[in-house]
XYZ file of C-alpha atoms in Angstrom:
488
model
C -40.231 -36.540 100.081
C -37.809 -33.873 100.798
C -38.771 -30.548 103.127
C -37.033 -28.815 99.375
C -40.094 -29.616 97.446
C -42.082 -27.793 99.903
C -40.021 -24.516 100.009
C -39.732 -24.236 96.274
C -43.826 -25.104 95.666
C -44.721 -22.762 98.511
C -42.195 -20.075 96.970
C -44.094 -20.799 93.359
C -47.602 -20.029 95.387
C -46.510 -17.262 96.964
C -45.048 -15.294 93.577
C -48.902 -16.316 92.646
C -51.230 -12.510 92.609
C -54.583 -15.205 92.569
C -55.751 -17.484 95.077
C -53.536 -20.911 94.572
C -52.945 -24.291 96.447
C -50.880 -26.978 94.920
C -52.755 -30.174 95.832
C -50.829 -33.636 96.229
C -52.971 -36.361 94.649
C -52.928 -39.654 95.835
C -53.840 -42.409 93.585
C -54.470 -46.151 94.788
C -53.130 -49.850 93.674
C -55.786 -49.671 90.924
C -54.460 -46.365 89.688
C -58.059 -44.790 90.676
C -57.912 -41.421 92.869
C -57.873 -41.841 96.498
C -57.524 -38.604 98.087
C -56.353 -35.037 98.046
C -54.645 -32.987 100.650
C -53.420 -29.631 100.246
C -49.639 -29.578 100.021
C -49.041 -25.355 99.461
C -51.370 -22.674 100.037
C -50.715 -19.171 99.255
C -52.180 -15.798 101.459
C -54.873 -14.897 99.022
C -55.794 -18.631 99.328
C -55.905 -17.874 103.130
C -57.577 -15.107 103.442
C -60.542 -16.390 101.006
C -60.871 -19.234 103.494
C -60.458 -16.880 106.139
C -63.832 -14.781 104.514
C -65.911 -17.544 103.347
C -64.946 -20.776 105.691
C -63.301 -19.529 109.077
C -64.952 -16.264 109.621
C -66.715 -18.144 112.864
C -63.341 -18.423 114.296
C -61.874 -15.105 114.008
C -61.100 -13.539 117.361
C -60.382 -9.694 117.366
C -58.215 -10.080 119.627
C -56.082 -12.496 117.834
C -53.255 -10.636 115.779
C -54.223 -11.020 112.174
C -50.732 -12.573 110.932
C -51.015 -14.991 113.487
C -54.552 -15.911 112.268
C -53.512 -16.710 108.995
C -50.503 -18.824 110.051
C -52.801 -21.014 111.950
C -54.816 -21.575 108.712
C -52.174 -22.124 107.148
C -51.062 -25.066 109.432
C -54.403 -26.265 109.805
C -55.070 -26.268 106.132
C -51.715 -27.461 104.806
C -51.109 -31.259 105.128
C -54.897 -31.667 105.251
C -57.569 -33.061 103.406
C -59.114 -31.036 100.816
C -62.282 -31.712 102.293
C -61.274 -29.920 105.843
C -63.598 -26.779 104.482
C -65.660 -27.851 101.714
C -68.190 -30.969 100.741
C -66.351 -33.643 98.880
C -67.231 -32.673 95.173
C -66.186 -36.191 92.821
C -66.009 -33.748 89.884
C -63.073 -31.699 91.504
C -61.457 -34.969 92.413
C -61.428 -36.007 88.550
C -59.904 -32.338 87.293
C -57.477 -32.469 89.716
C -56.361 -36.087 88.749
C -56.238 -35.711 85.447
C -54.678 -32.892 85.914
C -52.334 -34.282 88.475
C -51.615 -37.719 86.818
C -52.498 -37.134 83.121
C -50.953 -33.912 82.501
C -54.399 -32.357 81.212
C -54.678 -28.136 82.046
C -57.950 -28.115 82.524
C -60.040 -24.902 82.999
C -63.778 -24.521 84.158
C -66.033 -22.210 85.229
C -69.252 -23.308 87.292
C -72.009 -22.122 89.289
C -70.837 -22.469 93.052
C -73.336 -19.875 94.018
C -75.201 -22.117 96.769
C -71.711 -23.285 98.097
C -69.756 -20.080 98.108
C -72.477 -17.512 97.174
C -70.079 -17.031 94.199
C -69.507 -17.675 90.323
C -65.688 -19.562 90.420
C -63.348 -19.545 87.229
C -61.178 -22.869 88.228
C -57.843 -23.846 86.546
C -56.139 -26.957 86.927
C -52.479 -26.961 86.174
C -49.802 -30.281 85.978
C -47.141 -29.742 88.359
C -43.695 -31.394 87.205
C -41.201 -32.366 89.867
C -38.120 -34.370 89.845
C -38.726 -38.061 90.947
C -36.425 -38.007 93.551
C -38.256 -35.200 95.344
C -42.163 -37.488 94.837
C -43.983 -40.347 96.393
C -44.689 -42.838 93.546
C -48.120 -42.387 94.448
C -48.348 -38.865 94.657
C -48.948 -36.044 91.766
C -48.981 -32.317 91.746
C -51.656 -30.218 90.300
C -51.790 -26.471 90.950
C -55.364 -25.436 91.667
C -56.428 -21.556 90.631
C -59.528 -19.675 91.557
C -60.987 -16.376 90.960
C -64.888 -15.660 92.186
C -67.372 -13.251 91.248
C -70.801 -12.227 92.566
C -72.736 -12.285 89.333
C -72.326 -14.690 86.612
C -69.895 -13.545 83.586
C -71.540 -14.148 80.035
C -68.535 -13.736 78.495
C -66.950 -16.613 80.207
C -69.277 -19.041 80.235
C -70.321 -18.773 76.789
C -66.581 -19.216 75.943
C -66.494 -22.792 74.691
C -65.576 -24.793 71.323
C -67.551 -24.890 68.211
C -69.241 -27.912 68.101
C -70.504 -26.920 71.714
C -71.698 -23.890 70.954
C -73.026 -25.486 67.240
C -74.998 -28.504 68.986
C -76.605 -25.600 71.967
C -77.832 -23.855 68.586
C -79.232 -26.378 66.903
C -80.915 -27.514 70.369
C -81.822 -23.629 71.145
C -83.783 -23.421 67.411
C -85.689 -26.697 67.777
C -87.257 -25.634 71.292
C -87.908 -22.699 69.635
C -89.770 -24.463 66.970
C -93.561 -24.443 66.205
C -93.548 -28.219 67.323
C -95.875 -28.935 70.686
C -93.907 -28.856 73.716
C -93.426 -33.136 73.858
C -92.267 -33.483 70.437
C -89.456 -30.120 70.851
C -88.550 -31.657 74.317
C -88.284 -35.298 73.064
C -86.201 -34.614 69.624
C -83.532 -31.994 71.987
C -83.195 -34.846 74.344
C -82.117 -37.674 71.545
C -79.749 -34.592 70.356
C -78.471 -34.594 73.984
C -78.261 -38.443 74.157
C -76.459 -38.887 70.388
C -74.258 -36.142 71.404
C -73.226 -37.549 75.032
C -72.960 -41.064 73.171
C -75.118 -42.637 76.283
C -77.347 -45.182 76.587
C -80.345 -42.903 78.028
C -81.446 -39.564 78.111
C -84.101 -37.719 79.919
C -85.784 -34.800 80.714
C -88.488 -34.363 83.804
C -90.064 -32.079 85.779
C -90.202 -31.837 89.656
C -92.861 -30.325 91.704
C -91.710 -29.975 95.192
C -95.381 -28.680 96.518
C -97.385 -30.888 94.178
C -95.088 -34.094 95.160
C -94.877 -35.104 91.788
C -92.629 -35.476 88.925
C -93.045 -36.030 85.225
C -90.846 -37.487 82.856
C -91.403 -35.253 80.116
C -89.038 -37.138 77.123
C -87.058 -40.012 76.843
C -85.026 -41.072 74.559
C -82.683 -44.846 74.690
C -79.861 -46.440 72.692
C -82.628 -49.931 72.705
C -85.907 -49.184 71.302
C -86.960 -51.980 73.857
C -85.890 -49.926 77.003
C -88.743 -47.134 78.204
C -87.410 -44.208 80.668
C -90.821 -43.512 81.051
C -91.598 -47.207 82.423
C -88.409 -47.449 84.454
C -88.910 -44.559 86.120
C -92.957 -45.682 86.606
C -91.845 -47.711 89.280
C -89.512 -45.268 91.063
C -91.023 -43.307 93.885
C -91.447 -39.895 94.162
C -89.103 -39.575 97.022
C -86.099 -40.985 95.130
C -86.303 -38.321 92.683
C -87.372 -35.826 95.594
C -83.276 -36.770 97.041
C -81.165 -34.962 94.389
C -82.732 -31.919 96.067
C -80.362 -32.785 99.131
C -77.431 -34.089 96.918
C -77.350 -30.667 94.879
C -77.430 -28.598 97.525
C -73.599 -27.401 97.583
C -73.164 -28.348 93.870
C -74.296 -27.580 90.595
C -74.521 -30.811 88.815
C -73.483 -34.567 90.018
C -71.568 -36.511 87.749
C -71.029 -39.902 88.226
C -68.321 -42.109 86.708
C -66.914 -44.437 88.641
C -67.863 -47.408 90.971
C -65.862 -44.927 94.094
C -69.065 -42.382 92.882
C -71.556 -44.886 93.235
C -70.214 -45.668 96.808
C -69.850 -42.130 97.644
C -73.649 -41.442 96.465
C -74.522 -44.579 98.059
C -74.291 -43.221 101.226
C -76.385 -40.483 101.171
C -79.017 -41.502 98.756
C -78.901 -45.404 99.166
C -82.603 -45.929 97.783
C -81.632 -44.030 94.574
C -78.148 -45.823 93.785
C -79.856 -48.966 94.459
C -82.319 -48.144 91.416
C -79.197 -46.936 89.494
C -77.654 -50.239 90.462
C -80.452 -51.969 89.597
C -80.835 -50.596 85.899
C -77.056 -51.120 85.344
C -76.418 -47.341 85.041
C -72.390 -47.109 86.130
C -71.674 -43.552 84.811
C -74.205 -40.477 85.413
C -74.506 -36.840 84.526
C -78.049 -35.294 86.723
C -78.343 -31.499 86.233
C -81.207 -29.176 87.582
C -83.543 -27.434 85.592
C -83.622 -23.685 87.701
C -85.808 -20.818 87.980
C -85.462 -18.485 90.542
C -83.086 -20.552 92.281
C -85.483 -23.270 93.202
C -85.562 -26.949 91.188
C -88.121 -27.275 88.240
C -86.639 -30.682 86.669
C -83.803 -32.279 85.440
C -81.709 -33.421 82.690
C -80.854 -36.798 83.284
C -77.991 -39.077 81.121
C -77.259 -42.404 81.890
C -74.346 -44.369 80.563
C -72.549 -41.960 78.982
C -68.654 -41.773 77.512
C -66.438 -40.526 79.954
C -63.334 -40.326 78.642
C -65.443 -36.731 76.833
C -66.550 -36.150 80.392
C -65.278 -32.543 80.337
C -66.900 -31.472 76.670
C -70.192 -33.208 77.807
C -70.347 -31.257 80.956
C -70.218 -27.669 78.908
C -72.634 -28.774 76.965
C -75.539 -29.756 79.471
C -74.748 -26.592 81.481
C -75.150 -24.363 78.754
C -78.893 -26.524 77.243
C -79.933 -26.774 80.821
C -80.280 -22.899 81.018
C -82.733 -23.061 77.661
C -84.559 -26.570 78.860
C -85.240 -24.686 82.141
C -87.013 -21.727 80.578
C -89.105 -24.488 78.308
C -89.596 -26.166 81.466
C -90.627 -23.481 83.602
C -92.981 -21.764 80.787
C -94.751 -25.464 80.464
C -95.060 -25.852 84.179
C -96.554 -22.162 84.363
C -99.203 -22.876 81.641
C -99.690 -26.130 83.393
C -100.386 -24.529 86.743
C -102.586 -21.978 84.577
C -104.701 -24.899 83.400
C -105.131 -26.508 86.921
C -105.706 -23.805 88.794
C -109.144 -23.128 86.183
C -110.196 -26.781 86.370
C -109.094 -27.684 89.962
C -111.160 -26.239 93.369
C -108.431 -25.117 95.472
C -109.977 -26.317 98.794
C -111.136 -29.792 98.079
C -108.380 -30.619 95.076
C -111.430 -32.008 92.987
C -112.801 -30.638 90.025
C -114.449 -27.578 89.549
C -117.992 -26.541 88.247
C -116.323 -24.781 85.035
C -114.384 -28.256 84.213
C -118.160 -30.078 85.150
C -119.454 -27.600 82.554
C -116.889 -28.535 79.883
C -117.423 -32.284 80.601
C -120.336 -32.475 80.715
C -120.907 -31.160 77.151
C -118.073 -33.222 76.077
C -119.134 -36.391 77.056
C -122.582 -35.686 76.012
C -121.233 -35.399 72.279
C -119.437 -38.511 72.698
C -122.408 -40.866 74.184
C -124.492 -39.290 71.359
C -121.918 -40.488 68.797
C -120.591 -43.806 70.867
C -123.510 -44.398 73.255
C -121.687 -46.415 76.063
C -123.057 -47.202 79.846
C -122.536 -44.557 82.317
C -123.410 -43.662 85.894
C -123.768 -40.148 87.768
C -124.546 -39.228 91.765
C -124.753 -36.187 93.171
C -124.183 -36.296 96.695
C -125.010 -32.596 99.002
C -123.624 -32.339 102.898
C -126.561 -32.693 105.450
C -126.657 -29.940 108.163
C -123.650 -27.651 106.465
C -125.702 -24.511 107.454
C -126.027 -25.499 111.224
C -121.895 -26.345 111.099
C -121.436 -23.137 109.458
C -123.501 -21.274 111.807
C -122.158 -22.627 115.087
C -118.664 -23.076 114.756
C -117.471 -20.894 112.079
C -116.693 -21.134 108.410
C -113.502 -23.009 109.090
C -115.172 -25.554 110.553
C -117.512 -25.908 107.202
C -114.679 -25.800 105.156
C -112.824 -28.603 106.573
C -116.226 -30.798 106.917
C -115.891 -29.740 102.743
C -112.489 -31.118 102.565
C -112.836 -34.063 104.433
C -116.249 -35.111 102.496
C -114.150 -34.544 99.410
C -111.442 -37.079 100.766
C -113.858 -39.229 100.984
C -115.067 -39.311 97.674
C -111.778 -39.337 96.190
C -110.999 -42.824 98.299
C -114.420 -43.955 97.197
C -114.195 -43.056 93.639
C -111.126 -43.357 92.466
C -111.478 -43.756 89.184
C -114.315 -41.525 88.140
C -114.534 -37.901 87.436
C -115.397 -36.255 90.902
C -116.468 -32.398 90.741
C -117.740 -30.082 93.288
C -120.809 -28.359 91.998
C -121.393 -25.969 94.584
C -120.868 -25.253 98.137
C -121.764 -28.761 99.521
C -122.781 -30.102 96.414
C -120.651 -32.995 94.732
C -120.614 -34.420 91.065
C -119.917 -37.959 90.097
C -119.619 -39.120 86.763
C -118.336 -42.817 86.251
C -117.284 -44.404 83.040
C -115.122 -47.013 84.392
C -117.588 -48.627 86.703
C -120.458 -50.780 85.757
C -123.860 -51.040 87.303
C -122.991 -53.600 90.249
C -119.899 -51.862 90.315
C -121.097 -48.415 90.933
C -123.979 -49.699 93.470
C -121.271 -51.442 95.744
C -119.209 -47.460 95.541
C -122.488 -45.742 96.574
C -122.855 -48.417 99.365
C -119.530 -47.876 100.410
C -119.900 -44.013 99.817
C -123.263 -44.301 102.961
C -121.328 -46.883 104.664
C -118.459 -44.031 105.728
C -120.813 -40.497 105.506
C -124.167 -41.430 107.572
C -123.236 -39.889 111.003
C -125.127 -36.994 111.502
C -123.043 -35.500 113.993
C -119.786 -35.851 111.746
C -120.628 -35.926 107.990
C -123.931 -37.495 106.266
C -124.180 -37.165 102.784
C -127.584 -36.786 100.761
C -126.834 -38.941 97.828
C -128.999 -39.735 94.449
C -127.352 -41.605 91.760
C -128.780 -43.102 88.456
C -127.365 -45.247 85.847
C -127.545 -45.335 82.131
C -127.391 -48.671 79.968
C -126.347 -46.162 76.916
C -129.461 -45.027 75.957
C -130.400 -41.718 77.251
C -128.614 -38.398 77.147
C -126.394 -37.890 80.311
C -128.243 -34.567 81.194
C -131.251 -36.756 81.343
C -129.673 -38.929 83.819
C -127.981 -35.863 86.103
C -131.390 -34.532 85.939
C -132.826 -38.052 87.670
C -130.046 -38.249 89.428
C -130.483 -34.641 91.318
C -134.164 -35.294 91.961
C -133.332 -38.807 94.391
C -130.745 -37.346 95.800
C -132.869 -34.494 97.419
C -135.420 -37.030 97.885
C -132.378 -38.531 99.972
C -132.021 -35.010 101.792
C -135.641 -34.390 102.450
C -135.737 -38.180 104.256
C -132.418 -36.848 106.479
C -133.834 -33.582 107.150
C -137.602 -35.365 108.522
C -135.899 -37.589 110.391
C -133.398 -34.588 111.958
C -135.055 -31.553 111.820
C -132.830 -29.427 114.020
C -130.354 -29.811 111.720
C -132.340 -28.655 108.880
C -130.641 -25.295 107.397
């Protein structure tokens, strides 16, 4: 390559008012990308690097011309990658922009890279083939940032995109419940992308959970929901990490795979292992902070760029959905859940209770309850502080969760705990209660007073709390004779 094509793409840069770099893509033997180096840069390209990537560097006491000529050096020649995260989605404009001739123009949320909005375009370069490497292609690369996001730009996009966000926008809107409205928008989104899967979930960082919320397949014999049964919580709890300096990760290539492989090798193995080879994961935001995703597996790429407008504009509308279902769901734990122990609460025994009453009088079935009270809580409370009764709470309540897994556990009152089993029968329940004395009958740690009847299906189950309250403070009246200095 001759030293000309430099002067006359640097004097092209240079006539440029914007921020410009004409990139030299490299493509391999397979005709796949293989890297991208900066070729020209121009001074407002500088002196944005300058402000947002070298600002460590500067020196006051280095001359401010010669500052930006040794960006320049260092920047020109090198890998794009010298001042920002590889980004697999800027590598496929710039090829196609490069080898395929495509101007390509986007505008994306680079906010937690840059702290900035960025309007990119992607322009073919045409040089004269004696002046190119046969492996090498031009594209010139644009930029202009803003602080805030620009409506009017990012709602610029064709009809059908803006048609199919309608449609999507009125059926969330709809007076369907939330699972039907999220599960018909996400077969929109999967007909639309022409994939093989679709999904939509939400992510609860302090809850460590995740829910997949709808999915919708190409095969009626292939679940999301089951395939994603069997995938921990801390695969899905990695795209946290992988989105951190991007908006969205597309994947659509085996190089993609590799290049995700290596920072989140559990999750591309499950990818791998579900034969997904192309990928499009957004994040569902509010307030800046991950609520869920919109997941699409298997999609077309050669409509890679029209599928990415549309599931950044429907993953602003699914996130409000989200976010409102998540709030009402936080409502509705937070007045059936005590906070300290993470068991249920006496209003949610209270509902129960008269719930399952109706149902044993209409479908009598066998049942079991115990009501199990802390021995010596007073004296704890008394002699080393509140805190110290409250985590002799929370640990009894561990406790009974291990023991009882199955059944409905509440906490009645202070120190006083609920069990109602339906799962369990008779045997079964005696050998949880044995297991239950087996780890709380230390009185210097944590005893447990414990009654506990069960029904064949014949009585009402207040009856059966009722006989199940009076043995259990026969239980307590036994503890309290045979220890009464702990008796409160």
């Amino acid at each position: 390559m001759s030293s000309d094509l430099y002067f006359k793409l640097k004097n092209t840069v240079n006539t440029m008012p914007l921020s410009t770099a004409i990139l030299a893509v490299k493509k391999d033997e397979d005709g796949n990308f293989a890297e991208m180096r900066y070729f020209v840069i121009n001074k407002s390209f500088i002196n944005d690097c300058m402000a947002i990537f070298f600002q460590n560097e500067s020196d006051d006491s280095t001359d401010l011309e010669e500052k930006v000529k040794e960006i320049e050096s260092k920047m020109e020649g090198a890998l794009y990658t010298i001042n920002v995260p590889r980004e697999p989605k800027f590598e496929d404009a710039c090829f196609r922009a490069a080898w395929r001739k495509e101007p390509i123009h986007t505008y994306v949320d680079t906010t937690k890279l840059y702290g900035y909005w960025t309007e990119n375009f992607m322009l073919p370069i045409a040089v004269n083939e004696n002046e190119k490497d046969h492996d090498i292609a031009y594209c010139m690369f644009v930029y202009t940032l803003n602080k805030e996001m620009d409506v009017n730009k990012y709602s610029s996009v064709s009809p059908d995109i803006a048609s199919f966000v309608i449609k999507s926008c009125l059926e969330l809107q709809s007076e369907n419940d939330f699972y039907s409205s999220m599960q018909l928008v996400t077969d929109y989104i999967r007909e639309y992308a022409d994939a093989a899967g679709a999904s939509v979930m939400s992510f609860q960082n302090d809850l460590q959970r995740y829910e997949v919320i709808s999915g919708s397949t190409s095969n009626p014999r292939v679940s999301i929901k089951k395939i994603f049964s069997s995938i921990p919580y801390s695969v899905v709890a990695s795209w946290e990490k992988l989105l951190k300096h991007t908006n969205n990760i597309i994947i659509k290539s085996e190089s993609d795979l590799e290049h995700y492989g290596k920072e989140a090798p559990e999750w591309v193995h499950t990818l791998r292992d579900n034969w997904v080879y192309s990928l499009c994961l957004v994040p569902l935001l509010r307030q800046n902070n991950i609520i869920g995703y919109l997941y699409i597996a298997n999609f077309d790429v050669n409509h890679m760029t029209r599928m990415k407008e549309m599931v950044e504009l429907v993953s602003f509308f699914l996130s409000a959905e989200v976010a409102n279902h998540l709030f009402l769901e936080r409502l509705e734990y937070l007045s059936n859940i005590d906070i300290l122990t993470g068991v249920k609460n006496r209003n949610c025994m209270n509902a129960d209770v008269e719930e399952f009453s109706i149902k044993f009088k209409f479908n009598p079935i066998p049942f079991s309850v115990a009501f199990c009270d802390i021995n010596g809580l007073k004296k704890v409370n008394d002699n080393q502080g509140h805190d110290a009764g409250d985590k002799l709470i929370a640990a009894a309540a561990d406790i009974l969760k291990e023991v009882f897994k199955d059944d409905n556990i509440y906490r009645a009152g202070g120190d006083e705990f609920t069990i109602i089993s339906t799962h369990s029968n008779e045997h079964e329940f005696e050998e949880k209660i044995k297991r239950l004395r087996e780890l709380t009958s230390d009185p210097d740690k944590l005893c447990f007073a414990i009654g506990y009847y069960h029904d064949g299906g014949s009585g009402p189950l207040e009856l059966a709390m009722r006989y199940a309250d009076e043995r259990m403070y026969q239980d307590k009246n036994k503890f309290y004779e045979k220890h009464p200095d702990r008796k409160r």
